[in-house]
Each structure stands twice: as C-alpha cells, then as structure tokens.
JSON list of C-alpha atoms in Angstrom, two decimals:
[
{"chain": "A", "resi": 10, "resn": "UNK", "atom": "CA", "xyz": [-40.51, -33.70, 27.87]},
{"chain": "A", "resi": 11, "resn": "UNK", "atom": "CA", "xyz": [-39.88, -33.88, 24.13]},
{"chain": "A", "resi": 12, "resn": "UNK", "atom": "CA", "xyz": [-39.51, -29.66, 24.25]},
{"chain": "A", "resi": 13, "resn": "UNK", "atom": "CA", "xyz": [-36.38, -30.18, 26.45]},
{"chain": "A", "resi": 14, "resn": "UNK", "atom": "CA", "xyz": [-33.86, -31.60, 23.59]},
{"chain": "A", "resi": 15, "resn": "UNK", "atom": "CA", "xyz": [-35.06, -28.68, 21.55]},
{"chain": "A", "resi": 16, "resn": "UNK", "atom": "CA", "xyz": [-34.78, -26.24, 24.15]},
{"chain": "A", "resi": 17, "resn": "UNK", "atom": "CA", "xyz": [-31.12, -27.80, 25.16]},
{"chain": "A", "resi": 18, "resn": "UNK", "atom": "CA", "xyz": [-30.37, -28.20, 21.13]},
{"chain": "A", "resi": 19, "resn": "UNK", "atom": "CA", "xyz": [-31.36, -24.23, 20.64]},
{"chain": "A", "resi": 20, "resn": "UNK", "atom": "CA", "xyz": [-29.15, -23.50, 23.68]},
{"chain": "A", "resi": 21, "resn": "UNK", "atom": "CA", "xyz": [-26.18, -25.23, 22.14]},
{"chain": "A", "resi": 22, "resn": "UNK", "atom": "CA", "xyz": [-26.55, -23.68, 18.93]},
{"chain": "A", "resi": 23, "resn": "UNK", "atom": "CA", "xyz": [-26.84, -20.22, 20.61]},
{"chain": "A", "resi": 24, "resn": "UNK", "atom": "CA", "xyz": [-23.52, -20.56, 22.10]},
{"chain": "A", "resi": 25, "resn": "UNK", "atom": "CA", "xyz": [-22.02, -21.85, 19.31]},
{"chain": "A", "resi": 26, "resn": "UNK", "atom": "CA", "xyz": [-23.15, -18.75, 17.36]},
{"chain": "A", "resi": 27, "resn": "UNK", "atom": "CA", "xyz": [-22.32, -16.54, 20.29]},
{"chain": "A", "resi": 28, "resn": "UNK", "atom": "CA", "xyz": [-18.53, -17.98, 20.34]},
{"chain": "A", "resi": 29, "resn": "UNK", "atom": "CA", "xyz": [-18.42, -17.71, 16.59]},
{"chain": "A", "resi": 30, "resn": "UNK", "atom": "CA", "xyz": [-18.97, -14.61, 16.55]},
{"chain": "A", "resi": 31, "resn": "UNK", "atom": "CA", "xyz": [-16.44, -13.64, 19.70]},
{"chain": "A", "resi": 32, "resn": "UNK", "atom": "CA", "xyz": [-13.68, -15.01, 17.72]},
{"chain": "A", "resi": 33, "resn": "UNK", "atom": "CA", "xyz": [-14.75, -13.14, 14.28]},
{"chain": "A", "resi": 34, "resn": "UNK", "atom": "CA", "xyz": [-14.66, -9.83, 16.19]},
{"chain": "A", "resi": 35, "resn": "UNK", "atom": "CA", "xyz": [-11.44, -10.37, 17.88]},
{"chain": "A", "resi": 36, "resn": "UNK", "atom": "CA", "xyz": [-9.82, -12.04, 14.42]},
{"chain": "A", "resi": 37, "resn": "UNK", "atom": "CA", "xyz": [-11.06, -8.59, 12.61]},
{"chain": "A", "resi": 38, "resn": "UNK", "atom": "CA", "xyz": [-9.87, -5.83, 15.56]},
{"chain": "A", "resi": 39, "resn": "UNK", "atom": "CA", "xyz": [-6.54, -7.97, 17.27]},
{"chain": "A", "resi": 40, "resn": "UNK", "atom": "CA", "xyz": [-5.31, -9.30, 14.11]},
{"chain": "A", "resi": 41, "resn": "UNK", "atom": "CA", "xyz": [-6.20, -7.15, 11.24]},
{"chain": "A", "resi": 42, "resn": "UNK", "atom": "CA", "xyz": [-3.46, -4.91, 9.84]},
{"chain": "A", "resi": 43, "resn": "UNK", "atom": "CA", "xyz": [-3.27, -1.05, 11.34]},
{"chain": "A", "resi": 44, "resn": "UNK", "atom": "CA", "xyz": [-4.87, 0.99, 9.04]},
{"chain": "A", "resi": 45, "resn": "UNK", "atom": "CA", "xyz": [-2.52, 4.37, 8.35]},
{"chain": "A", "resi": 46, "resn": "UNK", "atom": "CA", "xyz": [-2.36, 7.15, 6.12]},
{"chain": "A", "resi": 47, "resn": "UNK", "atom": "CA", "xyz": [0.37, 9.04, 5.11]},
{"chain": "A", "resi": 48, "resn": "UNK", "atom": "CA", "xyz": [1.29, 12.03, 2.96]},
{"chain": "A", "resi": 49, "resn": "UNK", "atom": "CA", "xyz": [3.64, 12.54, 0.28]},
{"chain": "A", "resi": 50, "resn": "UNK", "atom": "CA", "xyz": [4.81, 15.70, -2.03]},
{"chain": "A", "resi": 51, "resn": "UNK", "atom": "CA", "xyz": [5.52, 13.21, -4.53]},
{"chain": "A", "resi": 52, "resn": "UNK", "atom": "CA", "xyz": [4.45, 10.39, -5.82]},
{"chain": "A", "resi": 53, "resn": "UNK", "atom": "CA", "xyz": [4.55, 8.38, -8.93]},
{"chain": "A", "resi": 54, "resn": "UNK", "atom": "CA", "xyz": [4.24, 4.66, -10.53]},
{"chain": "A", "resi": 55, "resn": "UNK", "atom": "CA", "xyz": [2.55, 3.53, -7.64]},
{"chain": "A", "resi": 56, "resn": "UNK", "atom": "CA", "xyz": [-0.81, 2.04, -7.14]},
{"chain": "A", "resi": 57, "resn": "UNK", "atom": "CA", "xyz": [-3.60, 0.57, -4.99]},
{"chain": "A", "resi": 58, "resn": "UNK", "atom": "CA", "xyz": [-2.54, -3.04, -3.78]},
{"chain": "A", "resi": 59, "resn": "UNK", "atom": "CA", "xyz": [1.69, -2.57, -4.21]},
{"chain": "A", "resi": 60, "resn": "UNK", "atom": "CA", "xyz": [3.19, -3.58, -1.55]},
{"chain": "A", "resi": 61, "resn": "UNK", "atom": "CA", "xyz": [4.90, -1.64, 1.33]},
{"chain": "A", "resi": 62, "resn": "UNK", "atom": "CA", "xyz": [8.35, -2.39, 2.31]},
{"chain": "A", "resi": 63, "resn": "UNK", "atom": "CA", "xyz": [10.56, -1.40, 5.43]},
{"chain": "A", "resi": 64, "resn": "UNK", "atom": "CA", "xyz": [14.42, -2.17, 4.39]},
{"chain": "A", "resi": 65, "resn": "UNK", "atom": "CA", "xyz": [13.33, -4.25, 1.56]},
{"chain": "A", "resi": 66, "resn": "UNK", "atom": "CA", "xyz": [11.22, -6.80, 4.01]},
{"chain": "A", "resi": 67, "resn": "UNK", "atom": "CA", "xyz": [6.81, -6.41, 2.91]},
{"chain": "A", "resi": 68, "resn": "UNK", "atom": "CA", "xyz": [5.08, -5.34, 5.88]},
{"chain": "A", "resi": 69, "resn": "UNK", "atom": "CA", "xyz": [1.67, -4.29, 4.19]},
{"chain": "A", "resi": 70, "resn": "UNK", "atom": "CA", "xyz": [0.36, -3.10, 1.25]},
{"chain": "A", "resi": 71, "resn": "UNK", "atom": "CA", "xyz": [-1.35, 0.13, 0.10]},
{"chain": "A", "resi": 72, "resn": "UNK", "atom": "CA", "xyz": [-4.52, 0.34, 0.40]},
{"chain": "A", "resi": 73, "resn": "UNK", "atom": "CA", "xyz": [-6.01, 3.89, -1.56]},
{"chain": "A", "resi": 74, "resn": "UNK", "atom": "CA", "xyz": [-4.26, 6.86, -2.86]},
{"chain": "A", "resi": 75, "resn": "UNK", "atom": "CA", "xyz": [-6.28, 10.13, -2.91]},
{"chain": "A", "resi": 76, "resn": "UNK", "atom": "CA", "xyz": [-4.68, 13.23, -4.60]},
{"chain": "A", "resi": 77, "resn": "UNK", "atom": "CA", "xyz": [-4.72, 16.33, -2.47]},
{"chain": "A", "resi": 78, "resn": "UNK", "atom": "CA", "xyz": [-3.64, 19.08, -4.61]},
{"chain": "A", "resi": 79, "resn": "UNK", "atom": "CA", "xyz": [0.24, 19.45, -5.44]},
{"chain": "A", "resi": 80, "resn": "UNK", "atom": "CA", "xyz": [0.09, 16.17, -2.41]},
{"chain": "A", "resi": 81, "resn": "UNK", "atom": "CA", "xyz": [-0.77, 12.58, -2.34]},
{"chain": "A", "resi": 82, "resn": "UNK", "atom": "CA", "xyz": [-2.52, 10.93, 0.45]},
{"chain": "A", "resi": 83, "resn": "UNK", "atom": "CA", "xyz": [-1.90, 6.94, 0.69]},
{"chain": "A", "resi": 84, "resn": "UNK", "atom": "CA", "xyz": [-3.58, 5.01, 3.04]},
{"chain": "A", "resi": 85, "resn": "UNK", "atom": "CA", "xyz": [-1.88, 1.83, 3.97]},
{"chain": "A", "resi": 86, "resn": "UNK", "atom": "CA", "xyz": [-2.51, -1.27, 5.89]},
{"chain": "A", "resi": 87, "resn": "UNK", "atom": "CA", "xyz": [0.22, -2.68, 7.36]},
{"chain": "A", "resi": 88, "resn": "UNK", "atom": "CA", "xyz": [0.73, -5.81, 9.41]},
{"chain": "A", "resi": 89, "resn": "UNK", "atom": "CA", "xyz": [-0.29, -5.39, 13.07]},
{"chain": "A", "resi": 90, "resn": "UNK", "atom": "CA", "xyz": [3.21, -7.35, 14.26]},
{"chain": "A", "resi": 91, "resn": "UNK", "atom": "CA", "xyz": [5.29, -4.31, 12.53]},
{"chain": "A", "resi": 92, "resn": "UNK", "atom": "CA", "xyz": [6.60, -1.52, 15.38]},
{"chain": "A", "resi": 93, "resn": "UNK", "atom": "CA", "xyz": [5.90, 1.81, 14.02]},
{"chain": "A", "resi": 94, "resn": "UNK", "atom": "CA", "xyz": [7.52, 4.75, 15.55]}
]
C-alpha cells in the first residue's frame, strides 16, 4: 500500500507535464507571429529587429535581411491577428 501514493503522485505529475507541454506547443504554433519573407530591389537604413508597419500601425518586426545580389531578402515576423492578402 505505501507504492500507491507514489504511483498516484507520479501519475499526477505526468499529466501535469503532459498538459504543460500541450499548451507550450499550441502557445508556439497558434499564437506565434507568421513567419514571411519578402523581396525588395532596394533597400537601405534598415535593420534586423525595426519594426514593420501597415499605415503607420506596428504589426511585426523584421526578423533577418539576406542580400541576394542587386536584391534584398527580409524575412519578417508579423503578428498572427494581422490579415495579409
């Protein structure tokens, strides 16, 4: 008999970690900003971490910029509530 409360404490504990770990996945995928990346043919005085505005409202920020010969990549993450056509 004194195995059971371990046994039922382990179980508990399992859950918890189980259910912990549902709402960590969900919190990174559901809720995390979109992740896009977008070309430009010019680019200049911007860098990693400035934000990204639509109409002069922040909806994400930029994330990396990669040169790609006479073209700049950017990725960008923005906020996962923000429509994008």
């Amino acid at each position: 008999m004194k195995r059971r409360p371990f046994v039922v404490g382990a179980a508990i504990a399992l859950v918890a970690l189980l259910v912990a770990g549902a709402i960590f996945l969900v919190r990174q995928t559901a809720l995390a900003p979109k992740k896009i990346t977008a070309v430009f043919t010019t680019a200049s005085s911007i860098y990693p971490g400035d934000e990204v505005k639509v109409a002069g409202v922040t909806v994400g920020t930029i994330a990396a910029i990669e040169p790609l010969g006479t073209q700049t990549r950017f990725s960008l993450r923005i906020d996962r509530d923000v429509p994008i056509p």
